[in-house]
Coordinates of C-alpha atoms in Angstrom, one line a residue:
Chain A
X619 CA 90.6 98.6 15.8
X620 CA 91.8 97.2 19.4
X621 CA 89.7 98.2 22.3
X622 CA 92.4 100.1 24.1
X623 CA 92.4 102.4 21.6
X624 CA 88.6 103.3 21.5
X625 CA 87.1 105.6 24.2
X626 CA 84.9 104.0 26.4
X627 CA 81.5 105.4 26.6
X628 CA 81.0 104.9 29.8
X629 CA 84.2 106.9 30.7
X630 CA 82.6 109.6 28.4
X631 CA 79.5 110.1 30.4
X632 CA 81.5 110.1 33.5
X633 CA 80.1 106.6 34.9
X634 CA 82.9 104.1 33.9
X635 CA 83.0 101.3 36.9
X636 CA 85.4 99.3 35.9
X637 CA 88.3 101.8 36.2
X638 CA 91.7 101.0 35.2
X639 CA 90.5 98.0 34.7
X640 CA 88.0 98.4 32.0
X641 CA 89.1 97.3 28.2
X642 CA 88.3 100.4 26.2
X643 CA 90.6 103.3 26.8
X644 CA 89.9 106.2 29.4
X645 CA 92.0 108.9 27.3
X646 CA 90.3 111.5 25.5
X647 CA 92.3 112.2 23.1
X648 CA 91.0 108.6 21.4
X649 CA 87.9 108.6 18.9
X650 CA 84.5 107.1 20.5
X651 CA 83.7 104.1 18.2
X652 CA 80.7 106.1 17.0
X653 CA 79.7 103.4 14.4
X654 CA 75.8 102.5 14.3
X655 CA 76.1 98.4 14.7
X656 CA 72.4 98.0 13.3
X657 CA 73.5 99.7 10.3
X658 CA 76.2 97.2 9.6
X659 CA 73.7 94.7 10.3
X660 CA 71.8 95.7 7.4
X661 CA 68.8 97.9 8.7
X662 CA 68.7 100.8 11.0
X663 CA 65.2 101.8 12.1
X664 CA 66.4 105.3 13.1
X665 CA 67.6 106.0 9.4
X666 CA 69.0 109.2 8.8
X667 CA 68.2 110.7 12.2
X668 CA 70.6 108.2 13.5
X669 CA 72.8 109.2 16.4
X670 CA 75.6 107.2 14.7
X671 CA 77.7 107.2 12.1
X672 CA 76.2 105.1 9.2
X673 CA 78.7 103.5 7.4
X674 CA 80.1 100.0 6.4
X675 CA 83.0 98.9 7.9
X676 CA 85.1 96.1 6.4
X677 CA 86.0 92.7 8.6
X678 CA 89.5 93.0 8.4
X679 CA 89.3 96.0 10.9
X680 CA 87.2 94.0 13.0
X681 CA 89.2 92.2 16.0
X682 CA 86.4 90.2 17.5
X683 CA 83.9 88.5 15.6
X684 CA 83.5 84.5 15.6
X685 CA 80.4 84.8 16.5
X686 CA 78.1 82.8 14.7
X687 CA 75.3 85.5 14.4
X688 CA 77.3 88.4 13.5
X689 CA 79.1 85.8 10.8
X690 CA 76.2 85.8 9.2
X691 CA 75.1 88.9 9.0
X692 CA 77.4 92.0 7.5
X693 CA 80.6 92.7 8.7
X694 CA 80.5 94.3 11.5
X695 CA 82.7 96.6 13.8
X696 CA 84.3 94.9 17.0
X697 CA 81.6 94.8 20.0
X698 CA 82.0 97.9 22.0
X699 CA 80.1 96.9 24.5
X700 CA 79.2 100.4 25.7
X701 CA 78.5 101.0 22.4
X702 CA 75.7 98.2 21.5
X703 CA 74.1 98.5 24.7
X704 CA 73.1 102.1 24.2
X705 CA 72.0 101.2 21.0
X706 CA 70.3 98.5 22.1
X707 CA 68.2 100.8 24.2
X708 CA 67.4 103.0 21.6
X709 CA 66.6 100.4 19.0
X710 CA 63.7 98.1 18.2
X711 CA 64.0 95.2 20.7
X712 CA 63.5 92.6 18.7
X713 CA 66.4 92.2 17.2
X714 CA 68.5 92.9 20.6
X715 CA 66.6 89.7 22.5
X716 CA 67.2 87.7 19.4
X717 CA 71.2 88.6 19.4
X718 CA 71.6 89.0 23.3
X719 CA 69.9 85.2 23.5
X720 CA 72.0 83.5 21.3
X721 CA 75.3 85.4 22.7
X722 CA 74.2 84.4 26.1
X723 CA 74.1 80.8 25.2
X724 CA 77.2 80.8 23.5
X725 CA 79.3 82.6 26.3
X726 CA 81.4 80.9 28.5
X727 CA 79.4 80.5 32.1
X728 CA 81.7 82.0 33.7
X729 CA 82.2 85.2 32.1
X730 CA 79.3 87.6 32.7
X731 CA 81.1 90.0 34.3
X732 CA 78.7 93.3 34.0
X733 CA 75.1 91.7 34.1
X734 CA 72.9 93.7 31.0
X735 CA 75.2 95.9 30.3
X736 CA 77.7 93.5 28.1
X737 CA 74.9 91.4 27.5
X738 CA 76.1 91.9 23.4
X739 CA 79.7 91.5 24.1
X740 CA 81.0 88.4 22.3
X741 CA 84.2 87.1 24.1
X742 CA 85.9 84.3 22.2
X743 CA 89.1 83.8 24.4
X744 CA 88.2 81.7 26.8
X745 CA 91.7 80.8 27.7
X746 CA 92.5 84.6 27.7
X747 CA 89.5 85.2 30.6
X748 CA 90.8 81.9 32.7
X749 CA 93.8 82.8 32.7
X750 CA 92.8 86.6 34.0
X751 CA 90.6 85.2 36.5
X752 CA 93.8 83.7 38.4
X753 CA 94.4 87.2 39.9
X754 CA 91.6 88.0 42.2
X755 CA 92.7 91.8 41.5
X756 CA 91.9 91.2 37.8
X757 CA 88.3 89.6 38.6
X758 CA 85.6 91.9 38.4
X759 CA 83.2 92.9 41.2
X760 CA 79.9 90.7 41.0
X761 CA 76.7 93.3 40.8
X762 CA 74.0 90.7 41.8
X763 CA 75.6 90.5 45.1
X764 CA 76.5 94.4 44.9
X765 CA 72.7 94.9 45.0
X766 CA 71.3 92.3 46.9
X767 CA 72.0 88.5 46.8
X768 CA 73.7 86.7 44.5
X769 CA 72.2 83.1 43.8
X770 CA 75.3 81.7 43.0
X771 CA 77.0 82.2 46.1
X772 CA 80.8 80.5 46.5
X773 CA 80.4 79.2 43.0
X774 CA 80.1 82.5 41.8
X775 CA 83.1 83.4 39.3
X776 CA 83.3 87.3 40.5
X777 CA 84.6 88.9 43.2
X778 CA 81.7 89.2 46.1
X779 CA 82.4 93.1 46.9
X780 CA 83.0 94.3 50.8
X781 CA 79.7 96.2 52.0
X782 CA 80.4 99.8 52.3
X783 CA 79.9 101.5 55.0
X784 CA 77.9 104.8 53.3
X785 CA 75.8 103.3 50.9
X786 CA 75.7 100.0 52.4
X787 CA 76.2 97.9 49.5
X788 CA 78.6 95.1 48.6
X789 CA 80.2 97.6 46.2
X790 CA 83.8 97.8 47.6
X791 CA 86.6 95.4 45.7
X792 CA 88.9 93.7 48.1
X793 CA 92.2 93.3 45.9
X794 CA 91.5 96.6 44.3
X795 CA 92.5 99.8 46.6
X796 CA 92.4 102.3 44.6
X797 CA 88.8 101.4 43.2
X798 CA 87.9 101.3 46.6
X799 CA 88.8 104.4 47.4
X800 CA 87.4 105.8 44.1
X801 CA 84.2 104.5 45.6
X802 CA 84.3 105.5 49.1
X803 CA 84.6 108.9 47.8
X804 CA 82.1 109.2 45.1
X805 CA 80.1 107.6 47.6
X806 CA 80.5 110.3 50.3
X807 CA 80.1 112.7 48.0
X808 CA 76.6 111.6 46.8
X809 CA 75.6 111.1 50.2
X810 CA 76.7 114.7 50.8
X811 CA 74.6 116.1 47.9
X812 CA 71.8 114.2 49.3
X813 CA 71.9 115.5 52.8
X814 CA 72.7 119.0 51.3
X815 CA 69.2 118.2 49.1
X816 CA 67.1 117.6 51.7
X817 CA 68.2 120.7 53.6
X818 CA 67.8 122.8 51.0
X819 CA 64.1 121.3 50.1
X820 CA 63.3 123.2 53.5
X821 CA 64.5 126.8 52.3
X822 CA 61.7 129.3 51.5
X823 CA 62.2 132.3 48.8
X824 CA 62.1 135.6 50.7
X825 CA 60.5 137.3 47.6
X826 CA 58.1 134.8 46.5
X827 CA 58.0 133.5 49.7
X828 CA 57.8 129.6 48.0
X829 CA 60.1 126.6 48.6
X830 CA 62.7 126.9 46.2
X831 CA 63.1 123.5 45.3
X832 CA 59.6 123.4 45.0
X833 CA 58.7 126.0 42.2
X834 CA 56.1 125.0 39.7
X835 CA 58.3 125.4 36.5
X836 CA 61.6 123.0 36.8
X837 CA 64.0 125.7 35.8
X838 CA 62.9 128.3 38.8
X839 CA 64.0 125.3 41.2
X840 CA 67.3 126.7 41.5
X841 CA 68.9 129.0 44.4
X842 CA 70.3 132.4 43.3
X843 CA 73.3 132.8 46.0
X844 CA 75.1 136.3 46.4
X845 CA 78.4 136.3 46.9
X846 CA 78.5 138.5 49.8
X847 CA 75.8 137.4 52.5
X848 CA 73.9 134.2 53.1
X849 CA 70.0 135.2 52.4
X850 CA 68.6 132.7 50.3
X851 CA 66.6 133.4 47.1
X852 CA 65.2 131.6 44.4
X853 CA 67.6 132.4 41.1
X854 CA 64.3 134.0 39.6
X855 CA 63.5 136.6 41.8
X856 CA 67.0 137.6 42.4
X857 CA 67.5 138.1 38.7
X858 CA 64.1 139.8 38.3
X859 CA 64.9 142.2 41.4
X860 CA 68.9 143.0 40.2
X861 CA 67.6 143.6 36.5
X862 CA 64.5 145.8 37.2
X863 CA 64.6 149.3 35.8
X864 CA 65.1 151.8 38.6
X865 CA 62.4 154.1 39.4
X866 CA 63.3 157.5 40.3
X867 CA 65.9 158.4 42.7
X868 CA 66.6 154.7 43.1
X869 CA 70.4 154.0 43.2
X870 CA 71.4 150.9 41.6
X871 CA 74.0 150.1 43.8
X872 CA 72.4 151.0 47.0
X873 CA 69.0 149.4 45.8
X874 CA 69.3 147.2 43.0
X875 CA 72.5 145.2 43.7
X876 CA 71.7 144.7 47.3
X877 CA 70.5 142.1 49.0
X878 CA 66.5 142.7 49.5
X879 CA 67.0 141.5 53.2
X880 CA 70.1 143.1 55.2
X881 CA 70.7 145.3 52.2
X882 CA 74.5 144.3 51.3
X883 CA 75.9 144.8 48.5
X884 CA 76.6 141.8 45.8
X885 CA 78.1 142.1 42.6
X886 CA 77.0 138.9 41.4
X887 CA 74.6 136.2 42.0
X888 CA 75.8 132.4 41.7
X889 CA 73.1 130.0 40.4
X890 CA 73.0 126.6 42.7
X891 CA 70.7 123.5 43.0
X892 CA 71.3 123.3 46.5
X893 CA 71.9 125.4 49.6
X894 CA 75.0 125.1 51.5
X895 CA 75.4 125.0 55.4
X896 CA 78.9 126.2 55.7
X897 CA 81.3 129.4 54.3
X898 CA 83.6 126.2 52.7
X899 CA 80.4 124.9 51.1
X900 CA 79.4 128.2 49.7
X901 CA 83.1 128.7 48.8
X902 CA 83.3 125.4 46.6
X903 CA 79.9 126.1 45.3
X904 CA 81.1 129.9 44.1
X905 CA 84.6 128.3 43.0
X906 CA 82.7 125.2 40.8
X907 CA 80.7 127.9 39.1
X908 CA 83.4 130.0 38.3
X909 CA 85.8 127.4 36.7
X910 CA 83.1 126.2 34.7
X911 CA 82.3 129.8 33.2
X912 CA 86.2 130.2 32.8
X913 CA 86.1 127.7 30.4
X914 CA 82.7 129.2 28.0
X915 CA 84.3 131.7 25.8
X916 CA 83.1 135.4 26.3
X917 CA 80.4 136.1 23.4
X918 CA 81.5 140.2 24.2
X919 CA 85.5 139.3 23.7
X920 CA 84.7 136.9 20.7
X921 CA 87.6 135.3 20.5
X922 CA 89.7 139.1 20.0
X923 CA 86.9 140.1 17.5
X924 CA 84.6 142.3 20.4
X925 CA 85.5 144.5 23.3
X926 CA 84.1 142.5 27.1
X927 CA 82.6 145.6 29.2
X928 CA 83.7 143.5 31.7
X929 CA 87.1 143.5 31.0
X930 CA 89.7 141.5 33.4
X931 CA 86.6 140.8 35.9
X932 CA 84.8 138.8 33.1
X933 CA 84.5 136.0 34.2
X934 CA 84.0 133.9 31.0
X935 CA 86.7 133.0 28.9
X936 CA 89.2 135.8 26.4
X937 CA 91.1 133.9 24.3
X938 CA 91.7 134.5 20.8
X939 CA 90.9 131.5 17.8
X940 CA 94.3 130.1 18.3
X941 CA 93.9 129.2 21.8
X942 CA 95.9 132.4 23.4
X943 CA 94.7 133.7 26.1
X944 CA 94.2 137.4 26.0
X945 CA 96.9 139.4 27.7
X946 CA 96.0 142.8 29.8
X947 CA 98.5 145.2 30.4
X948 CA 97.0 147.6 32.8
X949 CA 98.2 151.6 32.4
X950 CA 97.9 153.5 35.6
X951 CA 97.8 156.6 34.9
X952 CA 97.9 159.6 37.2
X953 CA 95.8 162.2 37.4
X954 CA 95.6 165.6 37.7
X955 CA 94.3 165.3 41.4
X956 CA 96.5 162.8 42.8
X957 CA 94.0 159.6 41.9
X958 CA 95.4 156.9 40.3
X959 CA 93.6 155.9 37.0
X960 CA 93.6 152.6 35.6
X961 CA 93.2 152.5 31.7
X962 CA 93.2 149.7 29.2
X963 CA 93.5 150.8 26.0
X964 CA 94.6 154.4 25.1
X965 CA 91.4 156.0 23.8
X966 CA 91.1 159.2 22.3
X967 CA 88.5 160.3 25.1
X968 CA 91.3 159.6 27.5
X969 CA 93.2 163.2 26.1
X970 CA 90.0 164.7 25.2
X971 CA 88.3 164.7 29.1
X972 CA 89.4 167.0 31.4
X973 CA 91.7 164.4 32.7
X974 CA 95.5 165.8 32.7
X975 CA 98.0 162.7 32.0
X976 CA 101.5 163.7 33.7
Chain B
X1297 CA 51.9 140.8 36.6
X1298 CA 51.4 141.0 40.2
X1299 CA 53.0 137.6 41.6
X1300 CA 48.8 136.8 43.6
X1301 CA 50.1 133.7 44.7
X1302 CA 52.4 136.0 47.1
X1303 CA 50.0 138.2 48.0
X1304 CA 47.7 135.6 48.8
X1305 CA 50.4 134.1 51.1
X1306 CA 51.0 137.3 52.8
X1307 CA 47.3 137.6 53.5
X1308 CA 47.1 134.6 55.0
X1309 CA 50.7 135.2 57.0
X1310 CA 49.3 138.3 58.4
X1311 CA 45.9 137.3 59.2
X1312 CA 47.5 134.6 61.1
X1313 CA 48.8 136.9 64.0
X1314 CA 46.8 139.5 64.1
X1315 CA 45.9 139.6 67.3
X1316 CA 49.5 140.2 68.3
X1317 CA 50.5 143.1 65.6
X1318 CA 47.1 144.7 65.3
X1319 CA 47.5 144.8 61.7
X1320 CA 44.9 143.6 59.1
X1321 CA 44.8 143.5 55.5
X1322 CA 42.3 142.4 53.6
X1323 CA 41.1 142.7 49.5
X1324 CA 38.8 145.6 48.7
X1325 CA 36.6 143.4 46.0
X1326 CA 37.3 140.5 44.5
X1327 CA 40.3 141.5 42.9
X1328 CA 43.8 141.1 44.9
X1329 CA 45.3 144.4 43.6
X1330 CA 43.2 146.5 45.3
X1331 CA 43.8 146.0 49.2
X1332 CA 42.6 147.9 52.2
X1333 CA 45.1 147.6 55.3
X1334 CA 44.1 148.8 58.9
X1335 CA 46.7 149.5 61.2
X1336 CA 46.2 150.9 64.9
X1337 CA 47.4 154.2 66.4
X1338 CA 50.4 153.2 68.7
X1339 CA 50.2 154.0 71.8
X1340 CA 51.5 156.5 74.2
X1341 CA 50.7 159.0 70.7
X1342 CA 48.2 161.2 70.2
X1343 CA 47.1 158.5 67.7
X1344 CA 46.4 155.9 70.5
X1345 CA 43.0 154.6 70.4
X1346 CA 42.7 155.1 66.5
X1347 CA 42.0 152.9 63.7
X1348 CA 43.3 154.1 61.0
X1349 CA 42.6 152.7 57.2
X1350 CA 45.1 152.6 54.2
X1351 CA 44.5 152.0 50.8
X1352 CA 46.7 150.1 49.4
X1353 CA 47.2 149.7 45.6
X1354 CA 49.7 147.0 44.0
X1355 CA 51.2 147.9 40.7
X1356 CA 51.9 145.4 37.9
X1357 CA 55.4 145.0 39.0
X1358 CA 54.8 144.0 43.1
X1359 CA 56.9 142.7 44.8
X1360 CA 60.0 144.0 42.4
X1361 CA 57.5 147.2 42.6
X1362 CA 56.6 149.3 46.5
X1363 CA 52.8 148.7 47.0
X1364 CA 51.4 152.6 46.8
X1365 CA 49.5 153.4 49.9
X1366 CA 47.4 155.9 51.0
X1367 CA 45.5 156.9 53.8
X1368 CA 42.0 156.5 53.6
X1369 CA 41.5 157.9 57.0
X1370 CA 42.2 161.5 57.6
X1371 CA 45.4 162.0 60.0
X1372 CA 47.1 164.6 61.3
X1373 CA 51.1 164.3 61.3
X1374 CA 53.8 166.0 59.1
X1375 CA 55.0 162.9 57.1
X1376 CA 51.1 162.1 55.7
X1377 CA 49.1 164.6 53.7
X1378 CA 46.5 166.2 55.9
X1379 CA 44.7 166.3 52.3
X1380 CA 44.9 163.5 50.1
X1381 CA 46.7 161.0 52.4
X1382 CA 49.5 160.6 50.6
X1383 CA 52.3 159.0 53.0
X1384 CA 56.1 159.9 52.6
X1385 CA 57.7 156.8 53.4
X1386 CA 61.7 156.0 52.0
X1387 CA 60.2 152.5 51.8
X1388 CA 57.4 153.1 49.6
X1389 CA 59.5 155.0 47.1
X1390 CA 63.2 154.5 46.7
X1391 CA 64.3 152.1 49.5
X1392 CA 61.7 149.3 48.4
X1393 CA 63.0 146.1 48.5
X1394 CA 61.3 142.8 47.2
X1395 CA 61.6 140.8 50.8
X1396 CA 59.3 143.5 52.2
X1397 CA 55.9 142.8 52.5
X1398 CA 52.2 144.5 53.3
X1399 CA 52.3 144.0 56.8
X1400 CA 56.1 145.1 57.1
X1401 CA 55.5 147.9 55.0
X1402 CA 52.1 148.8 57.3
X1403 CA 54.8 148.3 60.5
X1404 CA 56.6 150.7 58.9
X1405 CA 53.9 153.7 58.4
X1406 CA 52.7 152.6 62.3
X1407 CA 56.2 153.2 63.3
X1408 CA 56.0 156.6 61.4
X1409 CA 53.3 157.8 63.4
X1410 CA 54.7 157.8 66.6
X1411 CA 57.9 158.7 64.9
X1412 CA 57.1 162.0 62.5
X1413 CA 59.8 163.5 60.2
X1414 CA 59.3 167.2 60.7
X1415 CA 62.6 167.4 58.6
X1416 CA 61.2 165.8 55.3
X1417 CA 57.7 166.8 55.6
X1418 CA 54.5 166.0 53.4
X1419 CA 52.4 168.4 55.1
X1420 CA 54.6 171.7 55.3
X1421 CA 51.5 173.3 57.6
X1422 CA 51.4 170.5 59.7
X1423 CA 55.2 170.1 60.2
X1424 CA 55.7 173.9 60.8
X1425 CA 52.6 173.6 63.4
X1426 CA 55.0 170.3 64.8
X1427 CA 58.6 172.1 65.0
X1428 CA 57.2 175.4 66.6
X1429 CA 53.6 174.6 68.3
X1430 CA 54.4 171.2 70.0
X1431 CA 51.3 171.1 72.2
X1432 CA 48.8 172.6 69.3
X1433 CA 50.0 169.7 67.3
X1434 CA 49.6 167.1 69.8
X1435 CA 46.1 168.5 70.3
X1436 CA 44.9 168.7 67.1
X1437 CA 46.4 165.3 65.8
X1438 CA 44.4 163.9 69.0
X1439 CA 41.1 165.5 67.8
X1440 CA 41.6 164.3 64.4
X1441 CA 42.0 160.7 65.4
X1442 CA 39.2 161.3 68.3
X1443 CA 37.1 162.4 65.3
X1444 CA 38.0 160.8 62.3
X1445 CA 40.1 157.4 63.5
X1446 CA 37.4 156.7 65.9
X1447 CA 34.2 156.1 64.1
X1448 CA 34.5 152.2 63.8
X1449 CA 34.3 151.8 67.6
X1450 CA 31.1 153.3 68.1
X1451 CA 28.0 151.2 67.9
X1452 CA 25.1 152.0 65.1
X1453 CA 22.8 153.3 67.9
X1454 CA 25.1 155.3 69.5
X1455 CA 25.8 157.2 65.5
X1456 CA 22.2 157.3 65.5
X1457 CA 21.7 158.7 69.0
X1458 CA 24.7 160.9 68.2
X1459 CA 23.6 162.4 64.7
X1460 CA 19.8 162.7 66.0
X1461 CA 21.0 164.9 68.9
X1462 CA 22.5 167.2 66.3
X1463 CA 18.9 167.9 65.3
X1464 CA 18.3 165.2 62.1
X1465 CA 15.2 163.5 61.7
X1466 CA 16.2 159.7 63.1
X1467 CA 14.6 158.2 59.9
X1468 CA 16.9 159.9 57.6
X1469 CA 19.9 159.6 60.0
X1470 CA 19.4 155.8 59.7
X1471 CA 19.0 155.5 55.5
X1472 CA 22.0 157.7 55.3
X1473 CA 24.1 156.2 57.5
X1474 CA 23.7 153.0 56.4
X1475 CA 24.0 154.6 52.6
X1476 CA 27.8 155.8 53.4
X1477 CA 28.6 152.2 55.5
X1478 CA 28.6 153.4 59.0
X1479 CA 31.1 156.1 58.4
X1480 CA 29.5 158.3 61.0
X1481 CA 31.4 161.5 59.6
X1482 CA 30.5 160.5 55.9
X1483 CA 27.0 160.3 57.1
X1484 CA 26.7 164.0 58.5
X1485 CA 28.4 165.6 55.4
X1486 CA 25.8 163.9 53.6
X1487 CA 23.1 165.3 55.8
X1488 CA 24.0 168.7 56.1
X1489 CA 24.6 168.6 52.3
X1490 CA 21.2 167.3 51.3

């Protein structure tokens, strides 16, 4: 199985550094190598509650493996080196100092490119990586010196990042721009969240009158934002207040659905981690929510099966098992009156109220 | 379940400025559920000079629930029952809202005192007395609080001094006051009871 074609695990969780650069492929659409490499070893500890697939891969499929360890033991899958690290952590580490230790040794000097992390990986082309290493753009960034200091100074094989300016570290690649600016913006954008964090760690419930982000129980730490003023509230007692039964002569919508403090009315409550300071903030916070709910089916549609109260305004997802997206014609129909009403479906109660269709 | 950690917040919030607003609240016994406010009359009312007491009640459901007050101190104004007390309030009934709290809510009766409602009345008697006998009202609510709102700011000697001039043995006056807590008018129903 060659590299390129396996999805990089790193990629998966969202954290790949290496970029277009890296040797395992960032497209989806290609199978995680999901293969348990302890189990092709001959034991895994984990047994059947294994996270990964237990079976026994022949060599032939292999691509990498002259190392003298893995020769001796079973056939074994090509290196991901993703993939062993993660088992690695999760695994007893006595065999991983054992292997990591003798792969160390054996690896060319210089080619160490990502510290721990590829600790496993077993690279026999040593012509292959020299020849790589020509091109500064193809050299990797070196993370001792992205950190901190990096012993080996001029010697050292990898590229000695630019310090950037946000998170001032040694983290930018000179001869790689678009990495660069990959980095400058994720950077930004964490420094963002951290300033929006430490603003929000200020903001007080009105109803419970606590520090939102400092509720006892982890899931009350969360805002409850309504779309249409900017009072703050902890998601909790929002929720508690909009879903309490109404006591007599209390209107929902006037009581209910407004907002406890200047009394306007929301029709629905956004749950955030953090509190914005501007209407674009709030606006991207609103918009993230709502894309991520388009994309949850609606259990009330299910999938053409059920009828959504909520009809077009749902906000989750209406498409039927085949991946069609529900189509709503809307009838306007007019009424006796003069009003305009706007139907769905025709339904018998539509001909049995009083309502006169023209 | 009453959320105590919130009304042991508001406690403390309003006992912080009390000085400027007037308004105290403070637990009846040990338990937090049971609450006694005390606002004073606002001035430039016939209820100027007057303390007057509320009981205040929290249901389970506080703060997603109004607070049900009372007052314990008889008053004379068309929006609170000459009788039982009972205070009609849009705030304490259907226009609750969570980010209220006691002393907002205690405010708000205050502000209904110098403000009455004749149109949306408690006390039909005293809100027909109000729309036709303006100056009967405004003496008779100042009587009430002169008599009933005032107690508190007399001394114990002066109750005493008061109570014996009625004609009651000063022995007596002095067990029975201190029986019914200083409530000087408690204290001569008692006696002329007994």
């Amino acid at each position: 199985m060659s590299r390129k074609s396996v999805l990089c695990k790193f990629f998966a969780h969202g954290a790949c550094l290496k970029g277009d650069h890296c040797e395992f492929s960032h497209d989806w659409n290609d199978p995680q190598n999901n293969i348990c490499t302890f189990y092709q070893q001959g034991a895994c500890a984990y047994g059947s509650r294994c996270r990964y697939q237990h079976v026994k891969v022949s060599r032939s499929q292999s691509s990498v493996s002259n190392h003298p360890q893995y020769l001796q033991s079973e056939p074994i899958l090509a290196g991901h080196p993703s993939g062993a690290s993660s088992v690695v952590t999760g695994h007893a580490s006595g065999v991983t100092t054992d292997s990591s230790l003798s792969s160390r040794s054996l690896l060319p000097t210089d080619k160490q490119p990502w510290g721990e992390m590829v600790g496993q990986e077993v690279i026999s082309d040593i012509s292959h990586i020299r020849e790589r290493s020509c091109n500064p753009a193809d050299r990797p960034i070196c993370s001792l010196a992205a950190t901190g200091h990096c012993h080996r100074g001029e010697m050292c094989p990898h590229i000695h990042g630019d310090l950037c300016p946000t998170c001032g570290q040694h983290r930018l690649h000179p001869f790689r721009p678009q990495e660069r600016e990959d980095h400058f913006k994720s950077c930004q954008r964490s420094q963002k969240h951290l300033e929006a964090l430490m603003h929000s760690d200020e903001i007080e419930c009105s109803v419970c009158l606590e520090r939102v982000l400092s509720k006892p129980k982890a899931a009350e730490r969360k805002f409850g934002i309504l779309s249409e003023c900017d009072h703050p509230f902890c998601i909790s007692c929002i929720m508690n207040w909009r879903s309490s039964s109404p006591s007599s002569g209390m209107d929902v919508n006037s009581a209910l659905r407004a907002c406890p403090i200047c009394r306007k009315l929301s029709y629905f409550v956004i749950p955030s981690g953090i509190w914005y300071s501007s209407k674009e903030e709030k606006q991207e916070i609103v918009d993230r929510y709502k894309s991520k709910l388009r994309s949850i089916d609606c259990k009330h549609f299910d999938f053409g099966n059920g009828a959504c109260p909520f009809g077009t305004s749902c906000f989750y997802k209406h498409a039927y098992r085949d991946g069609r997206l529900e189509e709503v014609v809307l009838r306007h129909l007019g009424a006796e009156d003069g009003q305009t009403v706007i139907v769905k479906n025709i339904r018998l109660s539509d001909f049995l109220s009083n309502l006169q269709i023209r | 379940m009453v959320d105590l950690a919130r009304v042991q917040k508001e406690l403390q919030e309003c006992n912080r400025d009390v000085e400027v607003s007037g308004i105290r609240v403070s637990p009846k016994a040990d338990s937090l559920t049971n609450l006694v406010g005390t606002i004073p009359g606002p001035l430039g009312t016939p209820y100027e000079g007057g303390t007057f007491k509320i009981d205040i009640t929290l249901p389970d459901g506080y703060p997603f629930e109004p607070p049900k007050m009372r007052f314990a101190t008889k008053v004379w104004h068309p929006n609170i029952s000459s009788q039982s007390g009972a205070i009609c309030l849009d705030i304490l009934k259907d226009q609750w809202s969570p980010a209220l709290t006691l002393k907002t809510a205690l405010l708000s009766v205050q502000a209904l005192l110098s403000a009455p409602e004749p149109d949306d009345p408690q006390d039909a008697v005293v809100a027909q007395q109000y729309i036709r006998e303006q100056n009967t009202f405004v003496n008779t609510a100042r009587y009430w609080t002169e008599a009933f709102a005032k107690t508190s700011s007399l001394g114990v000697e002066e109750k005493v001094q008061k109570l014996v001039e009625m004609g009651f043995p000063e022995d007596i006056v002095r067990s029975t006051l201190e029986a019914v807590g200083g409530d000087e008018n408690l204290a001569l129903e008692k006696l002329c009871s007994a």
